Short mmCIF file of N, CA and C in Angstrom, two decimals:
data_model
loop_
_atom_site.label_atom_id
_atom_site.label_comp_id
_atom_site.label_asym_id
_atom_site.label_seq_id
_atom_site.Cartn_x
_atom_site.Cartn_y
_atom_site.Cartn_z
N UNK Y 1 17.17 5.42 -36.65
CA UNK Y 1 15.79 5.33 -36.26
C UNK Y 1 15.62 4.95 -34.80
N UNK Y 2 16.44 4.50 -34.68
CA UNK Y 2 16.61 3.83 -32.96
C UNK Y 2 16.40 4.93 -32.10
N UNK Y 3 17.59 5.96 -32.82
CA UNK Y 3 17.46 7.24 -31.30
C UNK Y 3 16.58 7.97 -31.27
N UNK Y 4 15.52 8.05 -32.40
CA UNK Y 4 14.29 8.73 -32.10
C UNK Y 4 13.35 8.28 -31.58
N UNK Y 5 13.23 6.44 -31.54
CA UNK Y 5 12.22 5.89 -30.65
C UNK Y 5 12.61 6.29 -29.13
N UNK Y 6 13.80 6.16 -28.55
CA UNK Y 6 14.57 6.28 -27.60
C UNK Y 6 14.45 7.98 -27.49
N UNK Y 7 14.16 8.64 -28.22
CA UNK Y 7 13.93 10.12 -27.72
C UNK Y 7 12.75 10.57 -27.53
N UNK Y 8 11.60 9.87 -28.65
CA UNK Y 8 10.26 9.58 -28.13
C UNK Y 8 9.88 9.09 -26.88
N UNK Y 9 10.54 7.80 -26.15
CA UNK Y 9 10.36 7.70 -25.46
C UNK Y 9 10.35 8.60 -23.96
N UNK Y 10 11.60 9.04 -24.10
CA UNK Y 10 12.28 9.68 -23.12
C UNK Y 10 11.11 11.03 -23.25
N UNK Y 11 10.83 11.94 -24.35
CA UNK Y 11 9.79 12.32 -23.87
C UNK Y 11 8.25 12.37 -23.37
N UNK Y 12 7.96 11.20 -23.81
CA UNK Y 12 6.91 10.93 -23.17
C UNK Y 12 6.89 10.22 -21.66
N UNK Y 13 8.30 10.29 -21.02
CA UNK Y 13 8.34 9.81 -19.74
C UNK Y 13 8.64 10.53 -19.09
N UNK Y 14 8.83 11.78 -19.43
CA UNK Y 14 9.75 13.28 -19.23
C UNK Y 14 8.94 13.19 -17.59
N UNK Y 15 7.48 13.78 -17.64
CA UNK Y 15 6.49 13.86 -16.24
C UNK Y 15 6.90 12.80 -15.21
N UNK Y 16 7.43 11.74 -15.77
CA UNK Y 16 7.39 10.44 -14.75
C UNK Y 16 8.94 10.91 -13.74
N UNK Y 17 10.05 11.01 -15.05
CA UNK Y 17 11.24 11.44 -14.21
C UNK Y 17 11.06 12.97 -13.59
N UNK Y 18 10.44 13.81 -13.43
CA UNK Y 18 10.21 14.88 -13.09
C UNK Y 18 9.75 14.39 -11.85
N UNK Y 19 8.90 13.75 -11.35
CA UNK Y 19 8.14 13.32 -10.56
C UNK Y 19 9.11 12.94 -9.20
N UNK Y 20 9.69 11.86 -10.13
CA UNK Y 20 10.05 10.94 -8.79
C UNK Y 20 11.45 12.28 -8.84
N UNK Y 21 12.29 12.80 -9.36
CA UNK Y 21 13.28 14.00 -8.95
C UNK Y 21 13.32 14.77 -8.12
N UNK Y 22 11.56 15.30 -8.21
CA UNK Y 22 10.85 15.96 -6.87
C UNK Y 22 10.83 15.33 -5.63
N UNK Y 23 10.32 14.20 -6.21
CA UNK Y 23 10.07 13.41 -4.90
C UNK Y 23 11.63 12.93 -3.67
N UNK Y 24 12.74 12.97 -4.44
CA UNK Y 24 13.98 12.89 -3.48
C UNK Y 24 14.47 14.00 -3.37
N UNK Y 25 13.74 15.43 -4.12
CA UNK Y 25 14.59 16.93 -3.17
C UNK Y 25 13.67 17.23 -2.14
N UNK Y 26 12.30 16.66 -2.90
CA UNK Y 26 11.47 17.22 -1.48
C UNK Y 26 12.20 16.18 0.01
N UNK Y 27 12.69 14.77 -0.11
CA UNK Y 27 13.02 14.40 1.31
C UNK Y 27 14.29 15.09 1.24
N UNK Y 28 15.08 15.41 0.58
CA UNK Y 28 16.62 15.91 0.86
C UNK Y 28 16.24 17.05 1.43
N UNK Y 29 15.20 18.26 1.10
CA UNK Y 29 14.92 19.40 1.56
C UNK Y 29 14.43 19.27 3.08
N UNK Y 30 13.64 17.91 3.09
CA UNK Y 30 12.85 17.63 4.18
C UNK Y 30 13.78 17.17 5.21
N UNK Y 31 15.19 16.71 5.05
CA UNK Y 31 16.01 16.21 6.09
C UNK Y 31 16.85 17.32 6.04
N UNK Y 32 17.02 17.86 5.52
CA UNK Y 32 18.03 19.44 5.97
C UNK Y 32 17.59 20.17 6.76
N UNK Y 33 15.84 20.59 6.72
CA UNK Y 33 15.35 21.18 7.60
C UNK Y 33 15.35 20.62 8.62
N UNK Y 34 14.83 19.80 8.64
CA UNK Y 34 14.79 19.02 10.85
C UNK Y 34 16.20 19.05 11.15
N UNK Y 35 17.26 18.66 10.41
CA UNK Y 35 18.20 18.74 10.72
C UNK Y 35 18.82 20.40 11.54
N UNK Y 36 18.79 21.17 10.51
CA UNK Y 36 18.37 22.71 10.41
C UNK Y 36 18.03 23.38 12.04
N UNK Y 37 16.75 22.72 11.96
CA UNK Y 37 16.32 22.89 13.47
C UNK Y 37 16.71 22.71 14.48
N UNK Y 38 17.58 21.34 14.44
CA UNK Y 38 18.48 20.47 15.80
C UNK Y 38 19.79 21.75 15.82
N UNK Y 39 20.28 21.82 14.45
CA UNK Y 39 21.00 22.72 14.77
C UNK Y 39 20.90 24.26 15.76
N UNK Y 40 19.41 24.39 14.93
CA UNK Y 40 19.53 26.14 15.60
C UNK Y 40 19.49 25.96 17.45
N UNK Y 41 18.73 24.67 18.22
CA UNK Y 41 18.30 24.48 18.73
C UNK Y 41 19.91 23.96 19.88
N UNK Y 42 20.79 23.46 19.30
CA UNK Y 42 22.12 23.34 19.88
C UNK Y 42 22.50 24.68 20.15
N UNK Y 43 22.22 25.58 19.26
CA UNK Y 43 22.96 27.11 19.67
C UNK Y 43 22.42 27.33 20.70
N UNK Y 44 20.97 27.21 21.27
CA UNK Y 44 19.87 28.00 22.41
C UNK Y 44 20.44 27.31 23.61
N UNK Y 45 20.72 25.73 23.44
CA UNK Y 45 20.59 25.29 24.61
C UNK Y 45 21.75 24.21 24.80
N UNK Y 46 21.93 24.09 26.11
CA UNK Y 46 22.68 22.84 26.36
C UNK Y 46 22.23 21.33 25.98
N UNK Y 47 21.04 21.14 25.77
CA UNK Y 47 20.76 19.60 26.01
C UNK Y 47 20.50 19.23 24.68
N UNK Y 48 20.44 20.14 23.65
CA UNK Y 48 21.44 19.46 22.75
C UNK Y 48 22.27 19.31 22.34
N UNK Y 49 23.48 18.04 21.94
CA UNK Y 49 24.74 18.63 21.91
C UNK Y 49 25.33 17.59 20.70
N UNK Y 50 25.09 17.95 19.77
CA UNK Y 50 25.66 17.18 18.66
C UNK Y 50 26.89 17.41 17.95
N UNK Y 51 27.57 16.63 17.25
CA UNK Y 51 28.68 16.63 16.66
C UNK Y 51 28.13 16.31 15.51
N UNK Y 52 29.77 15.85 14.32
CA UNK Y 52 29.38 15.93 12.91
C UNK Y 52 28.84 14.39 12.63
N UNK Y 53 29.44 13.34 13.46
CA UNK Y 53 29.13 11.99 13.25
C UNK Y 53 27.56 12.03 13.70
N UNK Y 54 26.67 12.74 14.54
CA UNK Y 54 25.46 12.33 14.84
C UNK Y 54 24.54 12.83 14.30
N UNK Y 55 24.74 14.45 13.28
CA UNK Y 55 24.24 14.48 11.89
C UNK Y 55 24.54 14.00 10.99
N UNK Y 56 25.35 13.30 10.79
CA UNK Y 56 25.60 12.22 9.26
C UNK Y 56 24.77 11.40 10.27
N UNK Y 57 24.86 10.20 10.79
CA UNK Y 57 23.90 9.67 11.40
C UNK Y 57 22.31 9.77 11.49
N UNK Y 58 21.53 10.76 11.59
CA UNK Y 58 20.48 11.23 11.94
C UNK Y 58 20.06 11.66 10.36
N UNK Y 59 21.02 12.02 9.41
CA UNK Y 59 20.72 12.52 8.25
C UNK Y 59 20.31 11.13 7.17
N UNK Y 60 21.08 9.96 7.71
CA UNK Y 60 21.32 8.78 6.57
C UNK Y 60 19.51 8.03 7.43
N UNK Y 61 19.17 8.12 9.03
CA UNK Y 61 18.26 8.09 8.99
C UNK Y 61 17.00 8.44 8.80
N UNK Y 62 17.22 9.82 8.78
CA UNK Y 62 16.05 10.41 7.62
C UNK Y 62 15.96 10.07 6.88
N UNK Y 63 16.39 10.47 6.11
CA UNK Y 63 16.17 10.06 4.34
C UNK Y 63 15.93 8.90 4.11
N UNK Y 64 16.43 7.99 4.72
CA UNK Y 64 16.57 6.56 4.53
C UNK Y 64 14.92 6.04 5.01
N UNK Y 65 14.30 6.88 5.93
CA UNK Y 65 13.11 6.36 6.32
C UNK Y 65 12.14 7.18 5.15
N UNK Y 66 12.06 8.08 4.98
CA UNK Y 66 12.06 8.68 3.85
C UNK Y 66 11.52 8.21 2.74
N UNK Y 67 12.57 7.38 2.01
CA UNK Y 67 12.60 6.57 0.55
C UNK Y 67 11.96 5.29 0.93
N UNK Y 68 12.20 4.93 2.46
CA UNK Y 68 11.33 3.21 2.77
C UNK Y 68 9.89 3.92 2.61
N UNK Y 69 9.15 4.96 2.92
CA UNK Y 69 8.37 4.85 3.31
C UNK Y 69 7.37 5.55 1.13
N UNK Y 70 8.67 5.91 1.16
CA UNK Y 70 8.29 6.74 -0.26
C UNK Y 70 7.98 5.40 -1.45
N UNK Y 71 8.93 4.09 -1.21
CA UNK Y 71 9.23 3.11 -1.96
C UNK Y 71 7.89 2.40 -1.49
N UNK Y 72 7.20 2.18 -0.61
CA UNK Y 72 6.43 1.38 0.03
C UNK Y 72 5.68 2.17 -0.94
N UNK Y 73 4.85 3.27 -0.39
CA UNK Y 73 3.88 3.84 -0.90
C UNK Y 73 3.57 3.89 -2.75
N UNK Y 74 5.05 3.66 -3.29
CA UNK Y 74 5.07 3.20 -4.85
C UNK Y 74 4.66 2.06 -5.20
N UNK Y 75 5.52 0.95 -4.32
CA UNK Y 75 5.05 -0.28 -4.38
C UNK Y 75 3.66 -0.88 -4.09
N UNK Y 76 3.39 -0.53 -2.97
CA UNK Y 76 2.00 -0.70 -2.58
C UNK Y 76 1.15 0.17 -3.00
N UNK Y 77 -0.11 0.14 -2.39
CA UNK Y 77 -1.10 1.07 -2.12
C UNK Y 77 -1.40 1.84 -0.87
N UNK Y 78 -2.00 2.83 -0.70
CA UNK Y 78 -1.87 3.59 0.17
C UNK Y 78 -2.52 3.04 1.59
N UNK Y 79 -3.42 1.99 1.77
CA UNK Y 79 -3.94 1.21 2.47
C UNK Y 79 -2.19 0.26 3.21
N UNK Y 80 -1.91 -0.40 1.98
CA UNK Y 80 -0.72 -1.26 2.47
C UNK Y 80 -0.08 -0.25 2.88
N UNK Y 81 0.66 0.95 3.01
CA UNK Y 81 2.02 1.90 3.74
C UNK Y 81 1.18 2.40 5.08
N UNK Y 82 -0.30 2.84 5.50
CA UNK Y 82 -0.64 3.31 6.62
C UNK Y 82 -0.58 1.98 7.23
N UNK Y 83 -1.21 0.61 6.95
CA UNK Y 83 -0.89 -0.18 7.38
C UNK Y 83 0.25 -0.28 8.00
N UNK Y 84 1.88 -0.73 7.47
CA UNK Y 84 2.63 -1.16 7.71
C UNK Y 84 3.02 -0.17 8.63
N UNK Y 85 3.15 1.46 8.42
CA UNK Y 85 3.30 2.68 9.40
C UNK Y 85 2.54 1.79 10.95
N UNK Y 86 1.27 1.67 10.90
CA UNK Y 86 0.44 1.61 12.10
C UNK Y 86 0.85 -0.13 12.87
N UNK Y 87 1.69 -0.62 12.07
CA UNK Y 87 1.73 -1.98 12.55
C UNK Y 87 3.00 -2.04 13.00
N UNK Y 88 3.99 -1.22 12.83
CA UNK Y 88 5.26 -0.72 13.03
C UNK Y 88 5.39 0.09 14.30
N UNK Y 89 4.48 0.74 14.40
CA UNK Y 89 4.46 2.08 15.64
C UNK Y 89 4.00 1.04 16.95
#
C-alpha cells in the first residue's frame, strides 16, 4: 500500500518536477548559447581570444548566476529578486 501512496504522490507532483526540469535546460540552453556566440565571434575576430579554461569558467558563471537568480525568485517574491538584482547592480 505504501508504493501506491508514493506513486500517487509522484503523480500528482509530476507538473511540479516538469517545471523546475525546464527550468535548468532552459539555463543550460541559455548558457550554451551566449557561450555559442563568444565562440562564433572568436572565429571573426581577434579580440576575442578564448581557450577551454575560460569557457568552463564563463560557463560555471552563467549558470551559476542563473540558478542564484532562479533560486531567489523561488524563494522570494518577485519584488524581493528585482530588488536584490537593482541593489546589486
Amino acid at each position: 500500500m505504501a508504493n501506491l501512496k508514493e506513486l500517487d504522490f509522484m503523480i500528482k507532483n509530476r507538473p511540479n518536477l516538469i517545471r523546475k526540469n525546464k527550468i535548468l535546460i532552459l539555463l543550460a540552453g541559455a548558457t550554451a548559447l551566449i557561450l555559442f556566440l563568444f565562440f562564433l565571434i572568436q572565429q571573426f575576430t581577434s579580440e576575442v581570444n578564448w581557450n577551454l579554461f575560460d569557457f568552463i569558467i564563463a560557463s560555471g558563471f552563467l549558470f551559476g548566476a542563473g540558478l542564484a537568480s532562479t533560486f531567489s525568485y523561488i524563494i522570494y517574491c518577485l519584488r524581493a529578486t528585482i530588488f536584490l538584482i537593482v541593489e546589486l547592480s
